[in-house]
mmCIF file of C-alpha atoms in Angstrom:
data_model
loop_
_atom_site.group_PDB
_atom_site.id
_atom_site.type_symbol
_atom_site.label_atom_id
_atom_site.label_comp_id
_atom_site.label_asym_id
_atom_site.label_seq_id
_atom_site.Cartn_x
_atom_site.Cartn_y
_atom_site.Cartn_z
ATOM 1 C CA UNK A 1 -253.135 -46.820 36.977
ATOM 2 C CA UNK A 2 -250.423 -49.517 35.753
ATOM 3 C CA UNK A 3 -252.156 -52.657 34.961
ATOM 4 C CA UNK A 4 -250.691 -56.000 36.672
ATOM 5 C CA UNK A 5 -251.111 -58.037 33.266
ATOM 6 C CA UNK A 6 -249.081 -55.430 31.160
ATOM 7 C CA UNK A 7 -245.948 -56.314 33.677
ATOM 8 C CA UNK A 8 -246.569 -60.171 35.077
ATOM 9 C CA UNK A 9 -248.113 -63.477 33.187
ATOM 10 C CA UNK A 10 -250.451 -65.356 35.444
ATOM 11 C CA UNK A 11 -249.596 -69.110 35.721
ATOM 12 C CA UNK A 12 -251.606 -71.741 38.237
ATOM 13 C CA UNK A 13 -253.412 -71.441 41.108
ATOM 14 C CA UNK A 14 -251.270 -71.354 44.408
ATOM 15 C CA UNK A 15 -254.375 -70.968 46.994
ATOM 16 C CA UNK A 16 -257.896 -69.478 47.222
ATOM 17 C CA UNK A 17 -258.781 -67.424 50.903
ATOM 18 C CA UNK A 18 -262.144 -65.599 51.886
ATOM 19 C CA UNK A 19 -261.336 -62.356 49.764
ATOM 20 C CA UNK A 20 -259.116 -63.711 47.199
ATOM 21 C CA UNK A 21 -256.850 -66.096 44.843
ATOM 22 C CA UNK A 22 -253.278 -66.458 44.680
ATOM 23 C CA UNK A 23 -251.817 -66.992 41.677
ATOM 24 C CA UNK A 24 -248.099 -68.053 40.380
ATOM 25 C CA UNK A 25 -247.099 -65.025 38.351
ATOM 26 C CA UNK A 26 -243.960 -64.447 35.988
ATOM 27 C CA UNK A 27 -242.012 -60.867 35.199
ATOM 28 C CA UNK A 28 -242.493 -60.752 31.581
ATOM 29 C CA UNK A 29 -238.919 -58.750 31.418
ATOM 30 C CA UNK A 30 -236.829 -60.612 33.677
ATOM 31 C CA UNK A 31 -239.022 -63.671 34.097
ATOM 32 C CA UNK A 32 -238.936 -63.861 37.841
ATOM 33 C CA UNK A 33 -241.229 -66.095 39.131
ATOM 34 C CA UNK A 34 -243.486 -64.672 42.017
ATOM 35 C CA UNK A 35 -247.325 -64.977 43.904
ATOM 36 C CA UNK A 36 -249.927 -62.392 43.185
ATOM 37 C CA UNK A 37 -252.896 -62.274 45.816
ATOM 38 C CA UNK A 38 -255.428 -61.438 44.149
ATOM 39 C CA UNK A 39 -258.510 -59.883 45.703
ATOM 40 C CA UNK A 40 -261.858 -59.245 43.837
ATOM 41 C CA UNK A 41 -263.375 -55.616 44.297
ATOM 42 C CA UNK A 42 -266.781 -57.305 44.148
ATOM 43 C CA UNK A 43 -265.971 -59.472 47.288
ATOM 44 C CA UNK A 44 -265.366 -55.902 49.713
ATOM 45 C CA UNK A 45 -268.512 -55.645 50.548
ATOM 46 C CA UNK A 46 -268.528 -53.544 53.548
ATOM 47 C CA UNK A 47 -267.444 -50.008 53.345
ATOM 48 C CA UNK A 48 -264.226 -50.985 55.904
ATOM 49 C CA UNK A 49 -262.980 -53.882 53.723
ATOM 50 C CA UNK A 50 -260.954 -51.850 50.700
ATOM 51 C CA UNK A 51 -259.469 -49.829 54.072
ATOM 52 C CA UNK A 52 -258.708 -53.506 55.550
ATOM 53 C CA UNK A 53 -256.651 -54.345 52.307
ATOM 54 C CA UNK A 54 -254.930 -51.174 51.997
ATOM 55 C CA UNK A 55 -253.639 -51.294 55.717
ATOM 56 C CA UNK A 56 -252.535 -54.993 55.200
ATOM 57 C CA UNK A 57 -250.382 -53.275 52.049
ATOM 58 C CA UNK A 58 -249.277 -50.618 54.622
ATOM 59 C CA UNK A 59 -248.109 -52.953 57.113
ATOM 60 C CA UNK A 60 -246.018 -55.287 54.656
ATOM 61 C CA UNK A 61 -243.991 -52.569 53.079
ATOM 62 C CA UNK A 62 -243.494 -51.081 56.886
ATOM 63 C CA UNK A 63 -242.132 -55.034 57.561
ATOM 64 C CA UNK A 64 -240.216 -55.698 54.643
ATOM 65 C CA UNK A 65 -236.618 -56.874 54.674
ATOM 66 C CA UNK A 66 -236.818 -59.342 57.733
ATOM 67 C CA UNK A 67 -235.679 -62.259 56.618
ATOM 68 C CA UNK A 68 -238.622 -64.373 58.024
ATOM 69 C CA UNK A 69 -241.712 -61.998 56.671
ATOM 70 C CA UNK A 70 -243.028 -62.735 53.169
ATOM 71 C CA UNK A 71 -241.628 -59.391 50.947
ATOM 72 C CA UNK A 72 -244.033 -57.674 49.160
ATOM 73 C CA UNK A 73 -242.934 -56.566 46.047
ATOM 74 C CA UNK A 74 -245.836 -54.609 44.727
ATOM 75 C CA UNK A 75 -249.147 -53.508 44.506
ATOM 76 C CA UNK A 76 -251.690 -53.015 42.483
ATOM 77 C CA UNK A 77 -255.248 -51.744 42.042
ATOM 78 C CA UNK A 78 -257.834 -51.323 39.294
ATOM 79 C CA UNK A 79 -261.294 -51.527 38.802
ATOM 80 C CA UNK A 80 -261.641 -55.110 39.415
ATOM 81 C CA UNK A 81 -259.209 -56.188 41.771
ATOM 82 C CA UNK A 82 -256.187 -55.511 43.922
ATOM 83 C CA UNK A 83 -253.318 -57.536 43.131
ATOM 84 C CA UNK A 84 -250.388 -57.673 45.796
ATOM 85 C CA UNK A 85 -246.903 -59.522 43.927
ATOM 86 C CA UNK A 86 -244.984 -60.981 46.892
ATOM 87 C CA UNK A 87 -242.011 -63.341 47.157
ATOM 88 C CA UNK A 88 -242.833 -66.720 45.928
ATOM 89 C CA UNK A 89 -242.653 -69.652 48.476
ATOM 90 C CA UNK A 90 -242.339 -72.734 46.917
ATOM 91 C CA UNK A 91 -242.497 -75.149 50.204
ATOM 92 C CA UNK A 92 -246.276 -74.666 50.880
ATOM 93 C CA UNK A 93 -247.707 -73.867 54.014
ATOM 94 C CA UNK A 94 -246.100 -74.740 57.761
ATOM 95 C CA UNK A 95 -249.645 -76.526 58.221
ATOM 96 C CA UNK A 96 -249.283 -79.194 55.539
ATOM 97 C CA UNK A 97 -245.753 -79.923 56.418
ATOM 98 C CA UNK A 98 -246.911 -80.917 59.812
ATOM 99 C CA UNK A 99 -250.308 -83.146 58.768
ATOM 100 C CA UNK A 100 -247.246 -84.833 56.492
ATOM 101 C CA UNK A 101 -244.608 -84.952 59.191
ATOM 102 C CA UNK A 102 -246.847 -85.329 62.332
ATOM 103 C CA UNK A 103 -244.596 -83.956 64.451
ATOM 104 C CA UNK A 104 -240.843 -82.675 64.637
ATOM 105 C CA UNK A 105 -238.046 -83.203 66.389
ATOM 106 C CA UNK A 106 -237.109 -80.954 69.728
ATOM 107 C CA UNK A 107 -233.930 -79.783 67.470
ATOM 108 C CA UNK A 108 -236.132 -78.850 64.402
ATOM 109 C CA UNK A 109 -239.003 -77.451 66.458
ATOM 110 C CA UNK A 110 -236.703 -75.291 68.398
ATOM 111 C CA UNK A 111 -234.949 -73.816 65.028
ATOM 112 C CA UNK A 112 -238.966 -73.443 63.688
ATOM 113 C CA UNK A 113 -239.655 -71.530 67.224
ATOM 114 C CA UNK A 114 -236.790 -69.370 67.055
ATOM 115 C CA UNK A 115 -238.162 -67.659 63.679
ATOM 116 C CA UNK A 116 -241.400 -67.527 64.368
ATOM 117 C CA UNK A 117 -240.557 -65.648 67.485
ATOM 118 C CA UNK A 118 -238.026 -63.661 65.300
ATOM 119 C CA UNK A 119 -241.347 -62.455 63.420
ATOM 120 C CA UNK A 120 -243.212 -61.411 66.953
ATOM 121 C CA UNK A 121 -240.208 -59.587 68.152
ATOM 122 C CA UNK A 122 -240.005 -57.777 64.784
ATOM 123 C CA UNK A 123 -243.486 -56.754 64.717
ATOM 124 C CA UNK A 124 -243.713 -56.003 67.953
ATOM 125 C CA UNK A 125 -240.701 -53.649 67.830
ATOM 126 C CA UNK A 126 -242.051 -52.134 64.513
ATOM 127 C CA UNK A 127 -245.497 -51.302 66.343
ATOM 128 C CA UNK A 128 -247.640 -54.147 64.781
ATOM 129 C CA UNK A 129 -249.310 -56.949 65.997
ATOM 130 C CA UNK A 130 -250.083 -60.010 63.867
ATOM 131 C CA UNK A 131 -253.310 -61.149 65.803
ATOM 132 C CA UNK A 132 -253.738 -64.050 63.520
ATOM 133 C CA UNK A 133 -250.416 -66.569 63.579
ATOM 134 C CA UNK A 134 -250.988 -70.077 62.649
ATOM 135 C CA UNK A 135 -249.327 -72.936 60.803
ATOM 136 C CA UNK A 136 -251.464 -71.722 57.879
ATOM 137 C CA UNK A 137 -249.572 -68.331 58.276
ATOM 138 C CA UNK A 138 -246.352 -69.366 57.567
ATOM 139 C CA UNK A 139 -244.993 -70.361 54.666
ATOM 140 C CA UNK A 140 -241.716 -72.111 53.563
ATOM 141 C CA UNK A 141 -238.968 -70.824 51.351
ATOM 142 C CA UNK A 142 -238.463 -74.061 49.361
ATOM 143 C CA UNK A 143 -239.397 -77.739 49.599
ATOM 144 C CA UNK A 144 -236.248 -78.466 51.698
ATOM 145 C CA UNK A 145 -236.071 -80.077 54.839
ATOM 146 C CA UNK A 146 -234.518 -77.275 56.793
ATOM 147 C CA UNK A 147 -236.390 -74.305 55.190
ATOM 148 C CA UNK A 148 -236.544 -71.178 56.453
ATOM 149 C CA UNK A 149 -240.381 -69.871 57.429
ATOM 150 C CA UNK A 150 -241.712 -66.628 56.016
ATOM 151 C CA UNK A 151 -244.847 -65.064 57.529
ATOM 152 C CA UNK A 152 -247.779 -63.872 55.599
ATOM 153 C CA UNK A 153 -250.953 -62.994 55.810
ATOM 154 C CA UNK A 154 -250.944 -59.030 57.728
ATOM 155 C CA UNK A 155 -255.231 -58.720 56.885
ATOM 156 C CA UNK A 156 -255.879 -58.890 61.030
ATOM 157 C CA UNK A 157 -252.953 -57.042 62.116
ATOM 158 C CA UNK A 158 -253.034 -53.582 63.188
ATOM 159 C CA UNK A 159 -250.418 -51.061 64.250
ATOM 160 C CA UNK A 160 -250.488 -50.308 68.523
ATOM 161 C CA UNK A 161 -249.071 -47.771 70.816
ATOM 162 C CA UNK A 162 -247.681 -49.139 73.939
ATOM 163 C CA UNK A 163 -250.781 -49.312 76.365
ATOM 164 C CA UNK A 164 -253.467 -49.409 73.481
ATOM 165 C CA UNK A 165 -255.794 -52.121 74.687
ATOM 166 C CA UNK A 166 -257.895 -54.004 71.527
ATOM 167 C CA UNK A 167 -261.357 -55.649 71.967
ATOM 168 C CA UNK A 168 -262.367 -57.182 68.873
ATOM 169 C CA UNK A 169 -262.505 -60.438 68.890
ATOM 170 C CA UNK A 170 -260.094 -61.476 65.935
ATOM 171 C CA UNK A 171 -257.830 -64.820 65.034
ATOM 172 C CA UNK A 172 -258.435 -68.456 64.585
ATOM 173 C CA UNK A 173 -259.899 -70.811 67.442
ATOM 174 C CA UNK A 174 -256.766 -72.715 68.385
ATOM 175 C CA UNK A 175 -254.208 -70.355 68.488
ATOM 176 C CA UNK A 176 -256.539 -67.206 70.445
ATOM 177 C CA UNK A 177 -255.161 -65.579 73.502
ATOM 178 C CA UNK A 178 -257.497 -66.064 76.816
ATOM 179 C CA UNK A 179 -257.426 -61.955 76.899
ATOM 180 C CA UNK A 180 -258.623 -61.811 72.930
ATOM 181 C CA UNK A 181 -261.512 -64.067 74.391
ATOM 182 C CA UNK A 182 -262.230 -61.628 77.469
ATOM 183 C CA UNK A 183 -261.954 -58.678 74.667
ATOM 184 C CA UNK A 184 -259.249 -56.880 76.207
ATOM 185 C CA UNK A 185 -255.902 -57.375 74.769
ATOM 186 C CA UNK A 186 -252.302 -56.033 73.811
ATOM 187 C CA UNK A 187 -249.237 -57.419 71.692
ATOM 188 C CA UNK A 188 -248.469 -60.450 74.250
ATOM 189 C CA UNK A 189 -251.484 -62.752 72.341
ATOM 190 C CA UNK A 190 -249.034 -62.971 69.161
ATOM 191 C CA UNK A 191 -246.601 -64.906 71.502
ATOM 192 C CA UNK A 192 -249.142 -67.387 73.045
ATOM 193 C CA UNK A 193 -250.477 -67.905 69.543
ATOM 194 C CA UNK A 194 -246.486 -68.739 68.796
ATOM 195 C CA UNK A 195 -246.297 -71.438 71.961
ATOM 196 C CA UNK A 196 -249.508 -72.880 70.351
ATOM 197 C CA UNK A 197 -247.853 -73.929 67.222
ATOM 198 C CA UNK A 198 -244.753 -74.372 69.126
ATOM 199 C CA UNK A 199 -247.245 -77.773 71.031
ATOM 200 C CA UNK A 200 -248.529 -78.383 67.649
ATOM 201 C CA UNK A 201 -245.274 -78.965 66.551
ATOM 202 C CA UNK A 202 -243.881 -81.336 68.819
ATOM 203 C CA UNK A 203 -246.893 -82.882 69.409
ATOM 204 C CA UNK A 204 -248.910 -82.709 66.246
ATOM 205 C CA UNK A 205 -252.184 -82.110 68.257
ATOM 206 C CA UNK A 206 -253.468 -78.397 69.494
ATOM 207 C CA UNK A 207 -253.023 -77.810 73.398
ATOM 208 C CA UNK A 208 -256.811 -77.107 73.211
ATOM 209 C CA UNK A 209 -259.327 -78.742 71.834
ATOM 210 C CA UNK A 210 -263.288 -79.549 71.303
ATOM 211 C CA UNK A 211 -265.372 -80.670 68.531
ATOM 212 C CA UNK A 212 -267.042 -76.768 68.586
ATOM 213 C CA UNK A 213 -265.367 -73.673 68.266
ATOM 214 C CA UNK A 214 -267.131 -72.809 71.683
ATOM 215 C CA UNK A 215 -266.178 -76.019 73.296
ATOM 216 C CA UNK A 216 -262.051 -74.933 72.011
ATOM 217 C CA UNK A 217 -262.549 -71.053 74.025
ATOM 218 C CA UNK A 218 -263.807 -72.855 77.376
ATOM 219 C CA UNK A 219 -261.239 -74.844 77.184
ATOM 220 C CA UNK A 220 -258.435 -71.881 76.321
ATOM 221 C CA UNK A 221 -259.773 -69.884 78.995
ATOM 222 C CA UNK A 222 -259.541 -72.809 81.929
ATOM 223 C CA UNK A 223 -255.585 -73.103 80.822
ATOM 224 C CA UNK A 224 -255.365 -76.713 81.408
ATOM 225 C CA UNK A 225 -252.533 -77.921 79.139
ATOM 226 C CA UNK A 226 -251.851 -81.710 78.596
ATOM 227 C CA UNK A 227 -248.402 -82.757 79.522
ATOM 228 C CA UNK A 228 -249.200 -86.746 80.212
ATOM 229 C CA UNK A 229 -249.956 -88.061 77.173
ATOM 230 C CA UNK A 230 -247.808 -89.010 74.200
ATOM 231 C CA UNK A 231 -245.081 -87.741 73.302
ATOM 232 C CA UNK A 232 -244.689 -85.588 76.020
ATOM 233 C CA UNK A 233 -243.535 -87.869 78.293
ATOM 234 C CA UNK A 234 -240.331 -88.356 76.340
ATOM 235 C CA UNK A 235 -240.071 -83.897 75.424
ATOM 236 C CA UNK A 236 -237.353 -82.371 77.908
ATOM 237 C CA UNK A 237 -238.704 -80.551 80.931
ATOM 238 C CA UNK A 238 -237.024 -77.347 79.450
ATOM 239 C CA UNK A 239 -239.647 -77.714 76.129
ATOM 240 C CA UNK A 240 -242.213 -77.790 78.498
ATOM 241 C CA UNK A 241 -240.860 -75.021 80.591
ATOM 242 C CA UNK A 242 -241.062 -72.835 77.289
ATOM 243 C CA UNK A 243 -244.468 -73.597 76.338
ATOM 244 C CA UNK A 244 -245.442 -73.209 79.843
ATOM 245 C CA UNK A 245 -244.384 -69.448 79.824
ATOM 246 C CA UNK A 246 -245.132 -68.586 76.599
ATOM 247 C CA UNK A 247 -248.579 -69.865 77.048
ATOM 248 C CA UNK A 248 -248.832 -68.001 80.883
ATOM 249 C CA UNK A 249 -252.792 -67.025 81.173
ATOM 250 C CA UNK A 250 -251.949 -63.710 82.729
ATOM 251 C CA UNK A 251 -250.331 -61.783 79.808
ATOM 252 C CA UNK A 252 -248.787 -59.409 82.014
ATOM 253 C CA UNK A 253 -246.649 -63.035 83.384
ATOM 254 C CA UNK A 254 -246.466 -63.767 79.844
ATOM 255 C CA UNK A 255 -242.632 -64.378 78.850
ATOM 256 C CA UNK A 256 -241.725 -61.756 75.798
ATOM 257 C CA UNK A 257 -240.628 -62.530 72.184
ATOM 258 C CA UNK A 258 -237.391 -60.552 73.661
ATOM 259 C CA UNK A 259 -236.780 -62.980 75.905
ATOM 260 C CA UNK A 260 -237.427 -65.684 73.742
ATOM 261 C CA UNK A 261 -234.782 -64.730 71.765
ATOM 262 C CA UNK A 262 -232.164 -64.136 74.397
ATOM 263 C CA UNK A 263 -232.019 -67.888 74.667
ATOM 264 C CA UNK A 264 -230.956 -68.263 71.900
ATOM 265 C CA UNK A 265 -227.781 -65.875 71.331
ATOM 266 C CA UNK A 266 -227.637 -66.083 67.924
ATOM 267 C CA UNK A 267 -226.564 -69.498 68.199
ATOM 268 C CA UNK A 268 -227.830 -71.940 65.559
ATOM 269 C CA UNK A 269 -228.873 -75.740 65.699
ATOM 270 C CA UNK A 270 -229.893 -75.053 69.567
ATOM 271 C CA UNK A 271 -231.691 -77.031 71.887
ATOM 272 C CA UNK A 272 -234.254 -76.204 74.529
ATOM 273 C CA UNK A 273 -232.123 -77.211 77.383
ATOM 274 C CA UNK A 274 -229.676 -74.271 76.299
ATOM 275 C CA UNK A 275 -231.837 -71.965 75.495
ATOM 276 C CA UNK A 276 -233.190 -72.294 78.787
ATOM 277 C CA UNK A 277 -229.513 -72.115 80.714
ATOM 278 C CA UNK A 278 -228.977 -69.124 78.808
ATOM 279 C CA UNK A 279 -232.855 -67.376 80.121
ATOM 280 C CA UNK A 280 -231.637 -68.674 83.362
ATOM 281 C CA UNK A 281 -228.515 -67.106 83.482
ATOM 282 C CA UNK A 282 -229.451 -63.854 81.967
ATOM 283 C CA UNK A 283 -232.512 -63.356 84.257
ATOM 284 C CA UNK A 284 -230.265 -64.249 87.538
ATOM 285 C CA UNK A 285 -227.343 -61.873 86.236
ATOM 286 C CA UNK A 286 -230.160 -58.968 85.664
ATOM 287 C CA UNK A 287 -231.868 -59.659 89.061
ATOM 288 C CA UNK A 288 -228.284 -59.549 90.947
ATOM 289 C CA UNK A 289 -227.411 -56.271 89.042
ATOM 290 C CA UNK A 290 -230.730 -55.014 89.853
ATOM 291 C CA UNK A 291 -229.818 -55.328 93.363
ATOM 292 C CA UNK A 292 -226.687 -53.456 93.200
#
């Protein structure tokens, strides 16, 4: 078994999760800088966790080469740990970049919205679900204002079937689906975790909210979402009419990443107002051709 240290020098300390540290690592031949997640053996500790890692592994090579999903370059596994080498982000996490920014502008969040929904749409057509999308879960290229956003972190998602229904209860507090809550859920939760952090970001506050985690899922599950105070008052109806449907309770209602993306026609440096002409326009030209 090829050791990670015979091929890559480990540098500083990127991050630390529940499993695992990443680390900035170097190619000793072609010194290419990248980050190693590292994940102590010692720390699996039920007999499903080494099977947990492996499948996150399984799903990043099956998602590799979209242009908004963290590459994984490698992998690695010894006696100790299992070290995955993945392409180095040097911008940080999506999260900080909003506590620093507070919120973004309807032009910037709709360019930010546009890739994240880029990543549903890709996993969704590749037969994966995320299950756990948050600002924390997306990471940017470089320290530039206009970045492009990578996804990472596959350890919740799963591969599905159309029809497969899932019932654990899986994801972070602020960005669950009502139907994760009820324990009886399908791909659409990635996309209402995606209008989540599209609120956050022109907002800076979560849709939903309570000082306890319980107090956060009543809330989710009544659906109430806060249009009145600042700075939605001054957001364009057609923001709101995104959120709206990509946060629909019933996730049969639910708008799809699909459709999303239709609004946006490839076009770049869009605006919600056009992206919803275009949904308009393509939904009333399919509905009179369905009559036909």
């Amino acid at each position: 078994m090829e050791d990670v240290r015979s091929i890559y020098t480990f540098g500083r300390e990127l991050g630390r999760g529940q499993f695992g540290v990443t680390y900035l690592v170097t190619h000793k031949t072609t010194k290419e800088q990248f980050a190693c997640k590292s994940i102590a053996t010692r720390k699996l500790v039920r007999r499903d966790d080494l099977d947990d890692i492996r499948r996150e592994v399984q799903i990043m090579y099956h998602l590799t080469g979209h242009r908004n999903i963290v590459e994984l370059k490698g992998a690695y596994e010894d006696r100790h740990s299992v070290n995955l080498i993945m392409e180095l982000c040097a911008g940080g996490e999506l999260f900080d970049r909003i506590i620093s920014k507070g919120h973004y502008s309807e032009r910037a969040a709709a360019e930010m919205c546009r890739q994240m929904v880029a990543v549903v749409h890709n996993c969704h057509s590749m037969g994966v679900i995320h299950r756990d999308l948050k600002p924390e879960n997306f990471l940017l290229l470089n320290k530039h204002e206009n970045s492009p956003l990578k996804a990472t972190d596959f350890g919740l998602s799963v591969f599905f079937k159309p029809g497969d229904v899932f019932k654990d209860l899986v994801g972070s507090a602020y960005y669950v689906a009502p139907e994760v809550l009820r324990r009886n859920y399908g791909p659409e939760a990635d996309i209402w975790s995606a209008g989540i952090i599209l609120y956050i970001l022109l907002s800076g506050v979560p849709p939903f909210w309570a000082e306890k985690e319980q107090g956060i899922f009543d809330a989710i599950l009544r659906g109430h979402i806060d249009f009145a105070s600042d700075p939605w008052p001054k957001i364009s109806s057609s923001a709101k009419d995104l959120i709206k449907k990509m946060l629909q309770g019933d996730p049969k209602e639910r708008i799809t990443a699909a459709e999303v993306l239709i609004g946006y026609r490839g076009e770049l440096h869009v605006s919600f107002s056009r992206i919803q002409m275009i949904m308009d326009n393509c939904i009333s030209a399919s509905a009179i051709s369905s009559l036909l």
